[in-house]
Short mmCIF file of C-alpha atoms in Angstrom, two decimals:
data_model
loop_
_atom_site.label_atom_id
_atom_site.label_comp_id
_atom_site.label_asym_id
_atom_site.label_seq_id
_atom_site.Cartn_x
_atom_site.Cartn_y
_atom_site.Cartn_z
CA MET W 1 -19.51 -28.17 5.61
CA THR W 2 -19.19 -24.39 6.05
CA GLN W 3 -16.71 -22.85 3.61
CA TYR W 4 -14.49 -19.80 4.05
CA ILE W 5 -11.94 -17.72 2.18
CA LEU W 6 -8.57 -17.18 3.89
CA ALA W 7 -7.06 -13.75 3.22
CA LEU W 8 -3.37 -13.18 3.84
CA ASP W 9 -2.82 -9.45 4.40
CA GLN W 10 0.93 -8.87 4.42
CA GLY W 11 1.54 -5.28 5.48
CA THR W 12 4.54 -3.05 6.07
CA THR W 13 4.64 -3.49 9.84
CA SER W 14 2.57 -6.62 10.45
CA SER W 15 1.19 -9.76 8.87
CA ARG W 16 -2.49 -10.61 9.24
CA ALA W 17 -4.70 -13.52 8.33
CA ILE W 18 -8.49 -13.19 8.24
CA LEU W 19 -11.24 -15.72 7.51
CA PHE W 20 -14.31 -14.46 5.65
CA ASP W 21 -17.68 -16.14 5.17
CA ARG W 22 -20.03 -15.84 2.18
CA GLU W 23 -21.56 -12.63 3.56
CA GLY W 24 -18.13 -10.98 3.67
CA ARG W 25 -18.08 -11.09 7.46
CA ILE W 26 -14.94 -11.71 9.51
CA ARG W 27 -15.02 -15.13 11.17
CA GLY W 28 -11.51 -15.14 12.58
CA ALA W 29 -8.39 -12.98 12.57
CA ALA W 30 -4.79 -13.10 13.74
CA GLN W 31 -2.02 -10.51 13.49
CA GLN W 32 1.68 -10.29 14.29
CA GLU W 33 4.11 -7.39 14.00
CA TYR W 34 7.61 -8.12 12.76
CA PRO W 35 10.95 -6.24 12.96
CA GLN W 36 11.78 -3.13 10.95
CA HIS W 37 15.40 -2.43 10.04
CA PHE W 38 16.88 1.05 9.45
CA PRO W 39 20.57 0.44 8.65
CA GLN W 40 21.19 4.02 7.49
CA PRO W 41 19.18 7.26 7.42
CA GLY W 42 16.55 6.93 4.70
CA TRP W 43 17.02 3.15 4.41
CA VAL W 44 14.20 0.76 5.37
CA GLU W 45 14.55 -3.02 5.21
CA HIS W 46 12.72 -6.21 6.17
CA ASP W 47 14.11 -9.71 6.53
CA PRO W 48 12.05 -11.71 3.96
CA ARG W 49 12.14 -14.67 6.36
CA ASP W 50 10.35 -12.55 8.97
CA ILE W 51 7.69 -11.72 6.38
CA TRP W 52 7.18 -15.38 5.52
CA ASN W 53 7.35 -16.76 9.07
CA SER W 54 4.96 -14.18 10.51
CA GLN W 55 2.49 -14.66 7.65
CA LEU W 56 2.55 -18.46 7.95
CA LYS W 57 2.19 -18.26 11.73
CA VAL W 58 -0.93 -16.07 11.68
CA ALA W 59 -2.51 -18.13 8.88
CA ARG W 60 -2.10 -21.30 10.90
CA GLU W 61 -3.21 -19.51 14.06
CA VAL W 62 -6.49 -18.23 12.62
CA LEU W 63 -7.42 -21.66 11.26
CA ARG W 64 -6.60 -23.33 14.57
CA ALA W 65 -8.38 -20.73 16.73
CA SER W 66 -11.45 -20.78 14.47
CA HIS W 67 -11.52 -24.61 14.35
CA VAL W 68 -11.45 -24.50 10.55
CA ALA W 69 -9.87 -27.39 8.65
CA HIS W 70 -8.02 -26.89 5.37
CA ALA W 71 -10.87 -28.61 3.52
CA GLN W 72 -13.19 -25.80 4.63
CA VAL W 73 -11.03 -23.15 2.97
CA ALA W 74 -12.27 -22.67 -0.58
CA ALA W 75 -9.30 -20.50 -1.57
CA ILE W 76 -6.52 -18.22 -0.38
CA GLY W 77 -6.30 -14.55 -1.40
CA ILE W 78 -3.17 -12.46 -0.93
CA ALA W 79 -2.91 -8.71 -0.44
CA ASN W 80 0.54 -7.28 0.10
CA GLN W 81 2.65 -4.21 0.76
CA ARG W 82 3.66 -3.07 -2.71
CA GLU W 83 6.99 -2.09 -4.36
CA THR W 84 9.00 -3.81 -1.60
CA THR W 85 11.73 -5.70 -3.45
CA ILE W 86 12.96 -9.22 -2.70
CA VAL W 87 15.56 -11.34 -4.52
CA TRP W 88 15.99 -15.03 -3.72
CA ASP W 89 17.70 -18.18 -4.92
CA ARG W 90 15.40 -20.26 -7.12
CA LYS W 91 16.70 -23.60 -5.81
CA SER W 92 17.17 -22.99 -2.10
CA GLY W 93 14.39 -20.42 -1.70
CA GLU W 94 16.71 -18.33 0.46
CA PRO W 95 16.81 -14.53 0.06
CA VAL W 96 20.14 -13.04 -1.03
CA ALA W 97 19.68 -9.90 1.10
CA ASN W 98 17.10 -8.07 3.15
CA ALA W 99 14.07 -6.78 1.29
CA ILE W 100 14.27 -3.09 0.33
CA VAL W 101 10.98 -1.61 1.55
CA TRP W 102 8.82 0.77 -0.48
CA GLN W 103 9.64 3.58 1.99
CA ASP W 104 13.38 3.25 1.33
CA ARG W 105 15.08 6.28 -0.29
CA ARG W 106 18.60 4.97 -0.97
CA THR W 107 18.14 5.13 -4.76
CA ALA W 108 16.90 8.74 -4.92
CA GLY W 109 20.25 9.86 -6.35
CA GLU W 110 20.14 7.23 -9.08
CA CYS W 111 16.63 8.37 -10.00
CA ASP W 112 17.96 11.93 -10.21
CA ARG W 113 20.66 10.73 -12.60
CA LEU W 114 18.13 9.01 -14.84
CA ARG W 115 15.90 12.08 -14.76
CA ALA W 116 18.83 14.18 -15.91
CA GLU W 117 19.25 11.79 -18.84
CA GLY W 118 15.71 12.67 -19.92
CA VAL W 119 14.05 9.26 -19.49
CA ALA W 120 11.38 10.21 -16.91
CA GLU W 121 8.72 11.02 -19.50
CA ARG W 122 9.30 7.77 -21.37
CA ILE W 123 9.02 5.80 -18.12
CA GLY W 124 5.83 7.63 -17.21
CA GLN W 125 4.22 7.00 -20.59
CA ARG W 126 4.82 3.26 -20.37
CA THR W 127 4.27 2.61 -16.67
CA GLY W 128 1.97 5.41 -15.50
CA LEU W 129 4.45 6.11 -12.68
CA GLU W 130 6.75 8.91 -11.59
CA LEU W 131 10.48 8.22 -11.80
CA ASP W 132 11.04 7.79 -8.07
CA ALA W 133 12.88 5.61 -5.57
CA TYR W 134 9.47 4.52 -4.24
CA PHE W 135 9.09 1.89 -6.97
CA SER W 136 10.85 -1.46 -7.35
CA ALA W 137 13.03 -0.93 -10.43
CA SER W 138 15.79 1.16 -8.87
CA LYS W 139 15.71 -0.97 -5.70
CA LEU W 140 16.27 -4.14 -7.73
CA ALA W 141 19.07 -2.45 -9.71
CA TRP W 142 20.71 -1.48 -6.39
CA LEU W 143 20.64 -5.07 -5.13
CA LEU W 144 22.17 -6.29 -8.39
CA GLU W 145 25.04 -3.83 -8.11
CA HIS W 146 25.74 -3.73 -4.37
CA VAL W 147 25.23 -7.24 -3.00
CA PRO W 148 28.34 -9.32 -3.75
CA GLY W 149 27.78 -12.05 -6.34
CA VAL W 150 24.16 -11.17 -7.07
CA ARG W 151 24.77 -9.75 -10.55
CA SER W 152 26.61 -12.83 -11.81
CA ARG W 153 24.09 -15.21 -10.24
CA ALA W 154 21.21 -13.27 -11.79
CA ASP W 155 22.88 -13.35 -15.20
CA ARG W 156 23.13 -17.14 -14.87
CA GLY W 157 19.37 -17.35 -14.20
CA GLU W 158 19.79 -18.55 -10.62
CA LEU W 159 17.86 -15.74 -8.91
CA ALA W 160 14.24 -14.66 -8.79
CA PHE W 161 12.89 -11.17 -8.15
CA GLY W 162 9.47 -10.49 -6.76
CA THR W 163 7.32 -8.18 -4.75
CA VAL W 164 5.94 -9.61 -1.51
CA ASP W 165 3.05 -11.43 -3.22
CA SER W 166 5.55 -13.32 -5.38
CA TRP W 167 7.64 -14.22 -2.36
CA LEU W 168 4.64 -15.59 -0.45
CA VAL W 169 3.33 -17.62 -3.41
CA PHE W 170 6.82 -19.04 -4.00
CA LYS W 171 7.12 -20.09 -0.36
CA LEU W 172 3.59 -21.53 -0.34
CA CYS W 173 3.79 -23.53 -3.55
CA GLY W 174 7.06 -22.99 -5.43
CA ARG W 175 5.57 -21.01 -8.34
CA HIS W 176 7.09 -17.68 -9.44
CA VAL W 177 4.16 -15.42 -10.32
CA THR W 178 2.69 -11.99 -9.64
CA ASP W 179 -0.49 -10.25 -10.73
CA ALA W 180 -0.82 -7.17 -12.92
CA SER W 181 -1.65 -4.84 -10.01
CA ASN W 182 1.70 -5.61 -8.37
CA ALA W 183 3.60 -5.74 -11.65
CA SER W 184 2.35 -2.25 -12.44
CA ARG W 185 4.14 -0.92 -9.31
CA THR W 186 7.60 -2.11 -10.30
CA MET W 187 8.28 0.59 -12.96
CA LEU W 188 9.17 -2.28 -15.30
CA PHE W 189 5.68 -3.14 -16.59
CA ASN W 190 3.97 -1.58 -19.60
CA ILE W 191 0.39 -0.97 -18.47
CA HIS W 192 -0.83 -0.40 -22.03
CA GLU W 193 0.56 -3.65 -23.43
CA MET W 194 0.18 -5.50 -20.08
CA LYS W 195 3.64 -7.06 -20.20
CA TRP W 196 7.17 -6.56 -18.92
CA ASP W 197 8.93 -3.83 -20.92
CA GLN W 198 12.27 -4.94 -22.33
CA GLU W 199 13.47 -1.38 -22.90
CA LEU W 200 12.94 -0.56 -19.23
CA LEU W 201 14.67 -3.78 -18.18
CA ASP W 202 17.65 -2.73 -20.28
CA LEU W 203 17.55 0.79 -18.83
CA PHE W 204 17.82 -0.54 -15.27
CA GLY W 205 20.14 -3.44 -16.17
CA ILE W 206 17.73 -6.17 -15.04
CA PRO W 207 17.80 -9.69 -16.58
CA ALA W 208 14.35 -10.74 -17.81
CA SER W 209 14.96 -14.21 -16.35
CA MET W 210 14.49 -12.77 -12.83
CA LEU W 211 10.89 -11.70 -13.44
CA PRO W 212 7.74 -13.58 -12.39
CA ASP W 213 4.97 -14.66 -14.76
CA VAL W 214 1.97 -12.29 -14.63
CA VAL W 215 -1.38 -13.93 -13.81
CA GLU W 216 -4.88 -12.52 -13.34
CA SER W 217 -5.79 -10.98 -10.01
CA ALA W 218 -8.66 -13.47 -9.74
CA GLY W 219 -7.45 -16.78 -11.12
CA GLU W 220 -5.25 -19.80 -10.53
CA ALA W 221 -1.90 -18.69 -9.09
CA GLY W 222 -0.89 -21.99 -7.49
CA THR W 223 -1.84 -24.41 -4.73
CA ALA W 224 -0.48 -24.10 -1.21
CA SER W 225 1.45 -27.23 -0.26
CA SER W 226 -0.14 -29.64 2.20
CA GLU W 227 2.81 -29.17 4.57
CA TRP W 228 1.60 -25.70 5.56
CA PHE W 229 -2.07 -26.27 6.42
CA GLY W 230 -2.55 -30.05 6.51
CA GLY W 231 -3.84 -30.23 2.96
CA PRO W 232 -3.73 -28.37 -0.36
CA ILE W 233 -5.54 -25.02 -0.71
CA PRO W 234 -5.79 -23.16 -4.04
CA ILE W 235 -4.33 -19.65 -4.23
CA THR W 236 -6.71 -17.75 -6.51
CA GLY W 237 -6.52 -14.07 -5.56
CA ILE W 238 -3.60 -11.63 -5.63
CA ALA W 239 -3.59 -7.84 -5.50
CA GLY W 240 -1.41 -5.10 -4.12
CA ASP W 241 -2.84 -3.91 -0.83
CA GLN W 242 -4.29 -0.64 -2.14
CA GLN W 243 -5.92 -2.21 -5.17
CA ALA W 244 -7.29 -4.94 -2.90
CA ALA W 245 -8.74 -2.31 -0.56
CA MET W 246 -10.34 -0.56 -3.54
CA PHE W 247 -11.94 -3.84 -4.62
CA GLY W 248 -13.02 -4.61 -1.05
CA GLN W 249 -14.66 -1.17 -0.82
CA ALA W 250 -16.71 -2.10 -3.92
CA CYS W 251 -15.33 0.90 -5.79
CA HIS W 252 -15.90 -0.85 -9.10
CA ARG W 253 -17.24 2.08 -11.15
CA PRO W 254 -15.50 5.13 -12.64
CA GLY W 255 -15.34 8.13 -10.29
CA MET W 256 -15.57 6.13 -7.06
CA VAL W 257 -12.84 7.00 -4.51
CA LYS W 258 -11.40 5.27 -1.45
CA ASN W 259 -8.65 6.30 0.94
CA THR W 260 -6.78 3.79 3.06
CA TYR W 261 -5.34 5.09 6.33
CA GLY W 262 -2.59 2.57 7.00
CA THR W 263 1.15 2.95 7.45
CA GLY W 264 0.86 5.36 4.53
CA CYS W 265 -2.30 6.84 3.05
CA PHE W 266 -3.36 5.79 -0.41
CA MET W 267 -6.20 7.47 -2.26
CA LEU W 268 -7.46 5.77 -5.41
CA MET W 269 -10.05 6.76 -7.98
CA HIS W 270 -11.56 4.30 -10.44
CA ALA W 271 -10.61 5.47 -13.94
CA GLY W 272 -12.37 2.89 -16.12
CA GLN W 273 -10.93 0.22 -18.37
CA ARG W 274 -8.25 2.29 -20.08
CA PRO W 275 -5.15 3.81 -18.45
CA ALA W 276 -5.80 7.38 -17.32
CA VAL W 277 -3.30 10.18 -17.72
CA SER W 278 -2.78 12.47 -14.72
CA HIS W 279 -1.71 16.07 -15.29
CA ASN W 280 -1.17 16.61 -11.56
CA ARG W 281 1.64 14.16 -10.78
CA LEU W 282 -0.66 11.36 -9.68
CA LEU W 283 -0.09 7.78 -10.77
CA SER W 284 -1.93 5.68 -13.33
CA THR W 285 -1.95 2.07 -12.19
CA VAL W 286 -3.59 -1.28 -12.83
CA GLY W 287 -6.42 -1.93 -10.40
CA TRP W 288 -7.15 -5.59 -11.09
CA SER W 289 -7.44 -8.04 -13.94
CA VAL W 290 -10.51 -10.29 -13.76
CA GLY W 291 -12.01 -12.46 -16.47
CA GLY W 292 -9.85 -10.98 -19.19
CA THR W 293 -10.81 -7.39 -18.31
CA THR W 294 -8.45 -4.90 -16.68
CA ASP W 295 -9.65 -1.98 -14.55
CA TYR W 296 -7.37 1.05 -14.07
CA LEU W 297 -7.02 3.52 -11.22
CA ILE W 298 -5.57 6.96 -10.52
CA GLU W 299 -3.60 6.95 -7.29
CA GLY W 300 -1.99 9.37 -4.90
CA SER W 301 0.38 8.13 -2.20
CA VAL W 302 1.21 9.58 1.20
CA PHE W 303 4.27 7.90 2.67
CA MET W 304 3.59 8.66 6.34
CA GLY W 305 0.03 8.14 7.52
CA GLY W 306 -0.46 5.86 10.52
CA ALA W 307 3.35 5.64 10.65
CA THR W 308 3.24 9.22 11.96
CA VAL W 309 1.30 7.97 14.98
CA GLN W 310 3.81 5.14 15.39
CA TRP W 311 6.52 7.80 15.52
CA LEU W 312 4.67 9.55 18.36
CA ARG W 313 4.58 6.19 20.14
CA ASP W 314 8.05 4.77 19.39
CA GLY W 315 10.11 7.86 18.60
CA LEU W 316 8.77 10.45 21.05
CA GLY W 317 7.10 8.17 23.59
CA ILE W 318 4.19 10.55 24.18
CA ILE W 319 1.68 7.70 23.81
CA ARG W 320 2.01 4.04 24.80
CA GLU W 321 -0.47 2.58 22.29
CA SER W 322 -1.42 3.96 18.89
CA HIS W 323 -5.13 4.16 19.73
CA GLU W 324 -4.35 6.64 22.54
CA VAL W 325 -3.60 9.37 20.01
CA GLU W 326 -7.26 10.29 19.51
CA ALA W 327 -7.87 11.09 23.17
CA LEU W 328 -4.59 13.00 23.43
CA ALA W 329 -5.37 15.02 20.29
CA ALA W 330 -8.87 15.75 21.61
CA SER W 331 -7.44 17.04 24.91
CA VAL W 332 -6.82 20.42 23.22
CA PRO W 333 -9.46 22.45 21.33
CA ASP W 334 -7.25 22.90 18.26
CA ASN W 335 -3.64 22.48 17.12
CA GLY W 336 -2.53 25.74 18.77
CA GLY W 337 -0.93 26.86 15.51
CA VAL W 338 1.30 23.75 15.37
CA PHE W 339 1.77 21.91 12.05
CA LEU W 340 3.65 18.64 11.61
CA VAL W 341 4.77 17.74 8.09
CA PRO W 342 5.72 14.05 8.44
CA ALA W 343 8.16 13.95 5.52
CA PHE W 344 10.37 11.41 7.31
CA ALA W 345 10.75 9.47 4.04
CA GLY W 346 10.34 12.42 1.70
CA LEU W 347 7.05 13.58 0.22
CA GLY W 348 4.93 11.52 -2.17
CA ALA W 349 2.19 12.79 -4.46
CA PRO W 350 1.70 15.44 -5.63
CA HIS W 351 5.13 16.81 -4.54
CA TRP W 352 7.50 13.89 -5.20
CA ASP W 353 10.34 15.38 -3.17
CA PRO W 354 12.66 12.63 -1.86
CA TYR W 355 14.73 15.26 -0.05
CA ALA W 356 11.92 16.71 2.07
CA ARG W 357 12.19 15.87 5.77
CA GLY W 358 9.90 15.92 8.78
CA THR W 359 9.14 19.41 10.04
CA LEU W 360 7.35 20.64 13.18
CA VAL W 361 6.52 24.34 13.03
CA GLY W 362 4.47 26.90 14.92
CA MET W 363 5.44 25.89 18.46
CA THR W 364 5.40 28.31 21.40
CA ARG W 365 6.04 27.93 25.14
CA GLY W 366 2.37 27.01 25.41
CA THR W 367 2.71 24.03 23.09
CA ASN W 368 2.17 20.67 24.79
CA LYS W 369 2.04 17.05 23.70
CA GLY W 370 -1.69 17.36 22.97
CA HIS W 371 -0.97 19.97 20.31
CA ILE W 372 1.71 17.79 18.76
CA ALA W 373 -0.64 14.78 18.74
CA ARG W 374 -3.37 16.86 17.14
CA ALA W 375 -0.94 18.18 14.52
CA ALA W 376 0.06 14.59 13.74
CA VAL W 377 -3.55 13.48 13.28
CA GLU W 378 -4.37 16.54 11.20
CA ALA W 379 -1.27 15.98 9.02
CA ILE W 380 -2.75 12.69 7.85
CA ALA W 381 -5.90 14.52 6.72
CA TYR W 382 -4.03 17.44 5.14
CA GLN W 383 -1.89 15.14 3.00
CA SER W 384 -4.96 13.22 1.84
CA ALA W 385 -6.79 16.46 1.03
CA GLU W 386 -3.94 17.40 -1.31
CA LEU W 387 -4.48 14.13 -3.16
CA LEU W 388 -8.22 14.60 -3.64
CA ALA W 389 -7.69 18.16 -4.89
CA ALA W 390 -5.27 16.82 -7.51
CA MET W 391 -7.67 14.03 -8.45
CA CYS W 392 -10.56 16.41 -8.90
CA ARG W 393 -8.44 18.46 -11.31
CA ASP W 394 -7.76 15.27 -13.29
CA ALA W 395 -11.23 13.72 -13.14
CA SER W 396 -14.06 14.11 -15.59
CA VAL W 397 -16.70 13.19 -12.99
CA PRO W 398 -17.39 14.87 -9.61
CA VAL W 399 -16.51 13.02 -6.41
CA ALA W 400 -19.61 12.27 -4.35
CA GLU W 401 -17.91 10.72 -1.32
CA VAL W 402 -14.70 9.11 -0.11
CA ARG W 403 -14.83 5.62 1.36
CA ALA W 404 -12.32 5.26 4.21
CA ASP W 405 -10.61 2.17 5.54
CA GLY W 406 -7.45 1.09 7.36
CA GLY W 407 -6.56 1.20 11.03
CA ALA W 408 -6.62 4.98 11.43
CA ALA W 409 -10.10 5.17 9.89
CA ARG W 410 -11.38 4.14 13.32
CA ASN W 411 -10.26 7.56 14.63
CA ASP W 412 -13.43 9.69 14.65
CA LEU W 413 -11.50 12.94 15.16
CA LEU W 414 -9.43 12.22 12.05
CA MET W 415 -12.45 11.21 9.96
CA GLN W 416 -14.39 14.37 10.85
CA PHE W 417 -11.42 16.64 10.15
CA GLN W 418 -10.89 14.79 6.88
CA ALA W 419 -14.47 15.44 5.78
CA ASP W 420 -14.06 19.10 6.74
CA LEU W 421 -10.94 19.45 4.59
CA LEU W 422 -12.31 17.48 1.62
CA GLY W 423 -15.69 19.16 1.49
CA VAL W 424 -17.38 15.82 0.72
CA PRO W 425 -18.64 13.08 3.05
CA VAL W 426 -16.19 10.49 4.36
CA VAL W 427 -17.84 7.09 4.76
CA ARG W 428 -16.50 4.35 7.02
CA PRO W 429 -17.71 0.86 6.10
CA ARG W 430 -18.97 -1.82 8.45
CA VAL W 431 -15.88 -3.92 7.63
CA THR W 432 -12.78 -1.70 7.78
CA GLU W 433 -10.40 -4.59 6.99
CA THR W 434 -11.07 -3.94 3.32
CA THR W 435 -7.56 -4.84 2.14
CA ALA W 436 -8.00 -8.41 3.33
CA LEU W 437 -11.64 -8.39 2.20
CA GLY W 438 -10.63 -7.36 -1.33
CA ALA W 439 -8.10 -10.20 -1.53
CA ALA W 440 -10.80 -12.57 -0.32
CA TYR W 441 -13.31 -11.28 -2.87
CA LEU W 442 -10.83 -11.76 -5.73
CA ALA W 443 -10.00 -15.29 -4.59
CA GLY W 444 -13.66 -16.12 -4.07
CA LEU W 445 -14.67 -14.86 -7.52
CA ALA W 446 -12.17 -17.20 -9.12
CA VAL W 447 -13.66 -20.30 -7.46
CA GLY W 448 -17.35 -19.31 -7.59
CA PHE W 449 -17.58 -18.55 -3.86
CA TRP W 450 -19.15 -15.27 -5.01
CA ALA W 451 -20.89 -15.14 -8.37
CA SER W 452 -20.13 -11.60 -9.52
CA GLN W 453 -18.84 -8.14 -8.66
CA GLU W 454 -22.47 -7.05 -8.35
CA GLU W 455 -23.01 -9.59 -5.55
CA ILE W 456 -19.91 -8.28 -3.82
CA ALA W 457 -21.00 -4.64 -4.15
CA ALA W 458 -24.35 -5.51 -2.60
CA GLN W 459 -22.58 -6.68 0.57
CA TRP W 460 -20.90 -3.31 1.20
CA GLN W 461 -22.49 -1.39 4.10
CA ALA W 462 -21.68 1.94 5.73
CA GLU W 463 -21.00 2.02 9.46
CA ARG W 464 -20.79 5.82 9.82
CA ARG W 465 -20.92 8.83 7.54
CA PHE W 466 -18.94 11.99 8.42
CA GLU W 467 -20.35 15.15 6.84
CA PRO W 468 -18.31 18.36 6.29
CA SER W 469 -18.95 20.88 9.07
CA ILE W 470 -16.97 23.94 7.92
CA GLY W 471 -17.36 26.38 5.05
CA ALA W 472 -15.28 26.79 1.91
CA ASP W 473 -13.46 29.91 3.17
CA GLU W 474 -12.29 28.23 6.36
CA ARG W 475 -11.25 25.16 4.35
CA ARG W 476 -9.14 27.27 1.99
CA GLY W 477 -7.52 29.06 4.93
CA LEU W 478 -6.52 25.81 6.60
CA MET W 479 -5.05 24.40 3.40
CA ALA W 480 -3.12 27.61 2.72
CA ARG W 481 -1.48 27.37 6.15
CA TRP W 482 -0.63 23.72 5.50
CA ASP W 483 0.95 24.70 2.18
CA GLU W 484 3.24 27.10 4.04
CA ALA W 485 4.35 24.33 6.41
CA VAL W 486 5.01 21.93 3.53
CA ALA W 487 7.15 24.54 1.77
CA ARG W 488 9.42 24.65 4.82
CA SER W 489 10.01 20.88 4.71
CA LYS W 490 11.07 20.64 1.07
CA GLY W 491 14.61 19.99 -0.13
CA TRP W 492 16.00 19.72 3.39
CA ALA W 493 18.23 16.67 2.82
#
């Protein structure tokens, strides 16, 4: 009987389920978008029930369409949008409010207040993170203070907090767990001691009883109930989506770099088996914990990557489908002097400006929608180039290449411009669904579906390699112009 791994890839705008075979090949896939909620400017929410229902639906759909029975699924791996904060009732399993999404900026003022109290350095030393509304801690504190009755119920031990992985595992099997990669994104987890930090819990006013148990990224997390798939299936892999993509890209050695072009862009460098310290406002984060060993990463986050293209589609209406942006951007020879800084949710690394806002500069009467589309595509590459420059200043080893994945990595125009700006090759793998693949690999390692990380690394194959085509002087000139555009977006709100 042929065996598979089922990967649940729960993203910011859609839920996916993908079946992988022993060669790491996709044998079935299903995807469903779900609603986004923007109740106020700068606020972003999801209904946790939409997250669960869409994820369950696509998981069932891919098994049914692929004619795969539950007994053929060796394990389930979960990769998830990170930092998004959910609180639910332990008995009923019902959420107490909408999830506050990682993009949400409602707690920026509270983070400013804490920064003024002088606690940012202490938080950074323990968690590896910047004091920012991006992470879960201030979001959870907001829910405790602003949703009626939640504080008292939490104090009585009735409520559970979790990131999306915790929510899915709870719905699948009733256990309240997370893995270290997700825990490390909450701003409540000490990455040196690998445990929840009581001093940080006290700082944010969060009861320890709300927190999930921390399990290994590859290991027993629970068993999905028979009611969901017709029989029990072990859940043995969990990782935040970017760590999962790093693992799926086989970036298992220090100095290796990947960049995921999804809703946001997330560039990660393997830093070894001790937390790295960034001097350029990048993040130090847990990559994965496997077999008692923890790997650490340096990360830079861009809040608006593929979401910029969605804005062209949904906000401006200049394209009907996201994939049309490449042809529209290629309809003009260059950006015509137009720069788009997509700071719709502030700026992430290395700026960390929650008050920056989207800015479109350099337009003339000759500007058309092709120029705006090209500026949007190029903005994704410019933001990522800033991250690699910061990483190279932090790193002790040179970067040989950047492995690219995510939906926008299929855009050849973007990949070539990215290589030009980085000055190193950008390599697109044969399987670009590396977030789901990484979750599958972690789950499969735990049950012996794959024997080792070396076996996994041997499966990685390049589909196309984009080599830099411009010189250093031109590269510096382009980045200098981008820096000017970014400066105009800062502090606007």
